[in-house]
Short mmCIF file of C-alpha atoms in Angstrom, two decimals:
data_model
loop_
_atom_site.label_atom_id
_atom_site.label_comp_id
_atom_site.label_asym_id
_atom_site.label_seq_id
_atom_site.Cartn_x
_atom_site.Cartn_y
_atom_site.Cartn_z
CA UNK A 87 61.72 87.94 69.39
CA UNK A 88 59.82 89.30 72.39
CA UNK A 89 61.36 92.35 74.06
CA UNK A 90 61.21 90.75 77.52
CA UNK A 91 63.26 87.81 76.23
CA UNK A 92 65.86 90.14 74.78
CA UNK A 93 65.98 92.14 78.02
CA UNK A 94 66.69 88.92 79.92
CA UNK A 95 69.28 87.79 77.40
CA UNK A 96 71.36 90.99 77.29
CA UNK A 97 72.46 91.20 80.97
CA UNK A 98 72.87 87.43 81.19
CA UNK A 99 74.98 87.33 78.06
CA UNK A 100 76.98 90.42 79.01
CA UNK A 101 77.93 88.84 82.34
CA UNK A 102 79.34 85.90 80.38
CA UNK A 103 81.06 88.18 77.87
CA UNK A 104 82.76 90.12 80.66
CA UNK A 105 83.83 87.11 82.74
CA UNK A 106 87.66 86.87 82.89
CA UNK A 107 88.05 83.88 80.58
CA UNK A 108 91.14 82.99 78.55
CA UNK A 109 90.23 85.12 75.52
CA UNK A 110 89.56 88.21 77.62
CA UNK A 111 92.82 87.76 79.49
CA UNK A 112 94.58 87.37 76.14
CA UNK A 113 93.08 90.65 74.91
CA UNK A 114 94.27 92.34 78.09
CA UNK A 115 97.77 90.94 77.64
CA UNK A 116 97.89 91.87 73.94
CA UNK A 117 96.91 95.44 74.77
CA UNK A 118 99.75 95.70 77.27
CA UNK A 119 102.31 94.30 74.82
CA UNK A 120 101.19 95.56 71.43
CA UNK A 121 98.76 98.42 72.14
CA UNK A 122 95.01 98.98 72.31
CA UNK A 123 94.42 99.01 68.54
CA UNK A 124 96.23 95.72 67.96
CA UNK A 125 94.33 93.99 70.76
CA UNK A 126 90.94 95.13 69.45
CA UNK A 127 91.72 94.15 65.84
CA UNK A 128 92.98 90.76 67.01
CA UNK A 129 89.60 90.21 68.68
CA UNK A 130 88.13 89.76 65.19
CA UNK A 131 89.60 86.27 65.23
CA UNK A 132 87.56 85.42 68.29
CA UNK A 133 84.39 86.85 66.75
CA UNK A 134 84.93 84.75 63.61
CA UNK A 135 85.18 81.58 65.70
CA UNK A 136 81.99 82.49 67.56
CA UNK A 137 80.17 83.15 64.28
CA UNK A 138 80.86 79.57 63.25
CA UNK A 139 79.61 78.23 66.57
CA UNK A 140 76.42 80.30 66.38
CA UNK A 141 75.73 78.98 62.87
CA UNK A 142 76.20 75.37 64.01
CA UNK A 143 73.90 75.90 66.99
CA UNK A 144 71.25 77.53 64.80
CA UNK A 145 71.23 74.79 62.20
CA UNK A 146 71.40 71.91 64.68
CA UNK A 147 69.42 72.45 67.86
CA UNK A 148 66.64 74.61 66.42
CA UNK A 149 64.99 71.61 64.73
CA UNK A 150 65.27 69.48 67.87
CA UNK A 151 63.74 72.16 70.05
CA UNK A 152 60.78 72.46 67.70
CA UNK A 153 60.12 68.71 67.91
CA UNK A 154 60.28 67.99 71.63
CA UNK A 155 59.26 69.92 74.72
CA UNK A 156 61.20 67.44 76.85
CA UNK A 157 64.37 68.18 74.92
CA UNK A 158 63.71 71.89 75.37
CA UNK A 159 63.44 71.44 79.14
CA UNK A 160 66.57 69.27 79.20
CA UNK A 161 68.54 71.88 77.29
CA UNK A 162 67.22 74.63 79.56
CA UNK A 163 68.36 72.73 82.65
CA UNK A 164 71.72 72.01 81.02
CA UNK A 165 72.18 75.70 80.26
CA UNK A 166 71.27 76.72 83.82
CA UNK A 167 73.65 74.11 85.24
CA UNK A 168 76.35 75.48 82.96
CA UNK A 169 75.79 78.96 84.38
CA UNK A 170 75.92 77.61 87.95
CA UNK A 171 79.12 75.75 87.14
CA UNK A 172 80.70 78.87 85.67
CA UNK A 173 79.62 80.87 88.71
CA UNK A 174 81.13 78.25 91.03
CA UNK A 175 84.42 78.18 89.11
CA UNK A 176 84.64 81.96 89.16
CA UNK A 177 83.81 82.11 92.87
CA UNK A 178 86.43 79.48 93.70
CA UNK A 179 89.07 80.75 91.24
CA UNK A 180 92.58 81.07 92.62
CA UNK A 181 93.46 84.77 92.56
CA UNK A 182 96.82 84.37 94.26
CA UNK A 183 98.52 83.64 90.94
CA UNK A 184 99.25 86.34 88.38
CA UNK A 185 97.23 86.36 85.14
CA UNK A 186 100.29 87.52 83.25
CA UNK A 187 100.95 85.59 80.05
CA UNK A 188 104.67 85.01 79.42
CA UNK A 189 106.30 87.44 77.04
CA UNK A 190 106.70 86.30 73.45
CA UNK A 191 108.11 87.73 70.28
CA UNK A 192 106.12 90.46 68.57
CA UNK A 193 103.44 89.14 66.24
CA UNK A 194 101.63 90.54 63.24
CA UNK A 195 97.98 91.51 63.50
CA UNK A 196 97.12 88.34 61.58
CA UNK A 197 99.13 86.28 64.05
CA UNK A 198 97.35 87.87 67.00
CA UNK A 199 93.93 87.34 65.38
CA UNK A 200 94.84 83.73 64.63
CA UNK A 201 95.77 83.22 68.27
CA UNK A 202 92.39 84.62 69.38
CA UNK A 203 90.59 82.39 66.86
CA UNK A 204 92.35 79.20 67.92
CA UNK A 205 91.87 79.90 71.60
CA UNK A 206 88.13 80.48 71.15
CA UNK A 207 87.60 77.58 68.72
CA UNK A 208 89.39 75.11 71.00
CA UNK A 209 87.44 76.09 74.11
CA UNK A 210 84.77 73.43 74.84
CA UNK A 211 83.04 75.83 77.24
CA UNK A 212 82.31 78.18 74.35
CA UNK A 213 80.86 75.36 72.26
CA UNK A 214 78.66 74.26 75.18
CA UNK A 215 77.52 77.86 75.65
CA UNK A 216 76.17 78.19 72.13
CA UNK A 217 74.55 74.75 71.98
CA UNK A 218 73.00 74.68 75.45
CA UNK A 219 72.40 78.33 76.26
CA UNK A 220 71.27 80.30 73.21
CA UNK A 221 68.33 78.00 72.32
CA UNK A 222 66.66 78.74 75.65
CA UNK A 223 65.95 82.28 74.49
CA UNK A 224 64.14 81.17 71.34
CA UNK A 225 60.41 80.70 70.87
CA UNK A 226 59.75 77.42 69.00
CA UNK A 227 56.47 78.86 67.69
CA UNK A 228 58.34 81.58 65.78
CA UNK A 229 60.99 81.33 63.02
CA UNK A 230 64.07 80.08 64.87
CA UNK A 231 66.55 81.13 62.21
CA UNK A 232 65.74 84.80 62.63
CA UNK A 233 65.84 84.48 66.42
CA UNK A 234 69.28 82.87 66.35
CA UNK A 235 70.43 85.65 64.03
CA UNK A 236 69.18 88.30 66.47
CA UNK A 237 70.73 86.54 69.45
CA UNK A 238 73.96 85.99 67.55
CA UNK A 239 74.28 89.63 66.48
CA UNK A 240 73.53 90.76 70.05
CA UNK A 241 76.13 88.37 71.42
CA UNK A 242 78.80 89.53 68.96
CA UNK A 243 78.10 93.20 69.78
CA UNK A 244 78.43 92.50 73.51
CA UNK A 245 81.56 90.43 72.88
CA UNK A 246 83.06 93.34 70.95
CA UNK A 247 82.39 95.57 73.96
CA UNK A 248 84.13 92.99 76.17
CA UNK A 249 87.15 92.91 73.85
CA UNK A 250 87.38 96.70 73.94
CA UNK A 251 86.92 96.81 77.71
CA UNK A 252 89.62 94.24 78.44
CA UNK A 253 91.99 95.97 76.03
CA UNK A 254 91.44 99.14 78.06
CA UNK A 255 91.99 97.15 81.25
CA UNK A 256 95.28 95.97 79.82
CA UNK A 257 96.48 99.54 79.33
CA UNK A 258 95.04 101.39 82.32
CA UNK A 259 94.04 98.83 84.95
CA UNK A 260 96.77 96.19 84.85
CA UNK A 261 98.05 97.16 88.29
CA UNK A 262 94.51 97.02 89.66
CA UNK A 263 94.14 93.38 88.58
CA UNK A 264 97.61 92.61 89.91
CA UNK A 265 96.17 92.72 93.43
CA UNK A 266 94.62 89.33 94.40
CA UNK A 267 91.80 90.71 96.55
CA UNK A 268 90.59 92.96 93.71
CA UNK A 269 90.67 90.07 91.20
CA UNK A 270 88.66 88.07 93.74
CA UNK A 271 86.08 90.86 94.04
CA UNK A 272 85.69 91.04 90.26
CA UNK A 273 85.38 87.26 89.89
CA UNK A 274 82.77 86.97 92.61
CA UNK A 275 80.72 89.85 91.21
CA UNK A 276 80.54 88.03 87.86
CA UNK A 277 79.77 84.75 89.67
CA UNK A 278 76.81 86.35 91.43
CA UNK A 279 75.42 87.65 88.13
CA UNK A 280 75.82 84.23 86.47
CA UNK A 281 74.16 82.40 89.37
CA UNK A 282 71.22 84.82 89.30
CA UNK A 283 70.88 84.30 85.56
CA UNK A 284 70.78 80.53 86.07
CA UNK A 285 67.91 80.87 88.53
CA UNK A 286 66.05 83.08 86.05
CA UNK A 287 66.46 80.50 83.30
CA UNK A 288 65.14 77.69 85.47
CA UNK A 289 62.07 79.78 86.23
CA UNK A 290 61.40 80.51 82.55
CA UNK A 291 58.87 78.52 80.50
CA UNK A 292 58.62 77.36 76.92
CA UNK A 293 56.05 79.42 74.94
#
């Protein structure tokens, strides 16, 4: 994989990793209820679900992208539109409501990890991300399997950082996020990064 491609992928991907989606909010809530360590360990369930999605994307779309430049362009546009849609949803998100998840009975680490896994695996946005976004950073002229492996490992590392960060947010910054105008600022910062990434993807070309 070319270094310039990886340098484009990392900030784009990290903006997605850090966006306040359901899994990140769950990690924040788990940290508040059960502690930092429990929230981070539970994040392994999410990573396992994403590993499966990366494998399916690598074994499915890689062959199609090698066969058709038109399909490659279509997927690129779909991925950019997905980023624009995410940016729009984040920009328009209602921050007047609390992100607090109702209290529940204490769970085991396995139960918390299972909750993370099911939430990630049942999220159609995550599935669309891996099938329409990752392939745009691959070079069809090079071995796609290795490229998907590199992108997948990079994504999982960045996702682990996001899990850790939101767990810390849950412990130290819960009151900060309790204020609507500060949640709005955070959402719109992520939206701006996602929109910029979408423009960059539309401007990119197939090698």
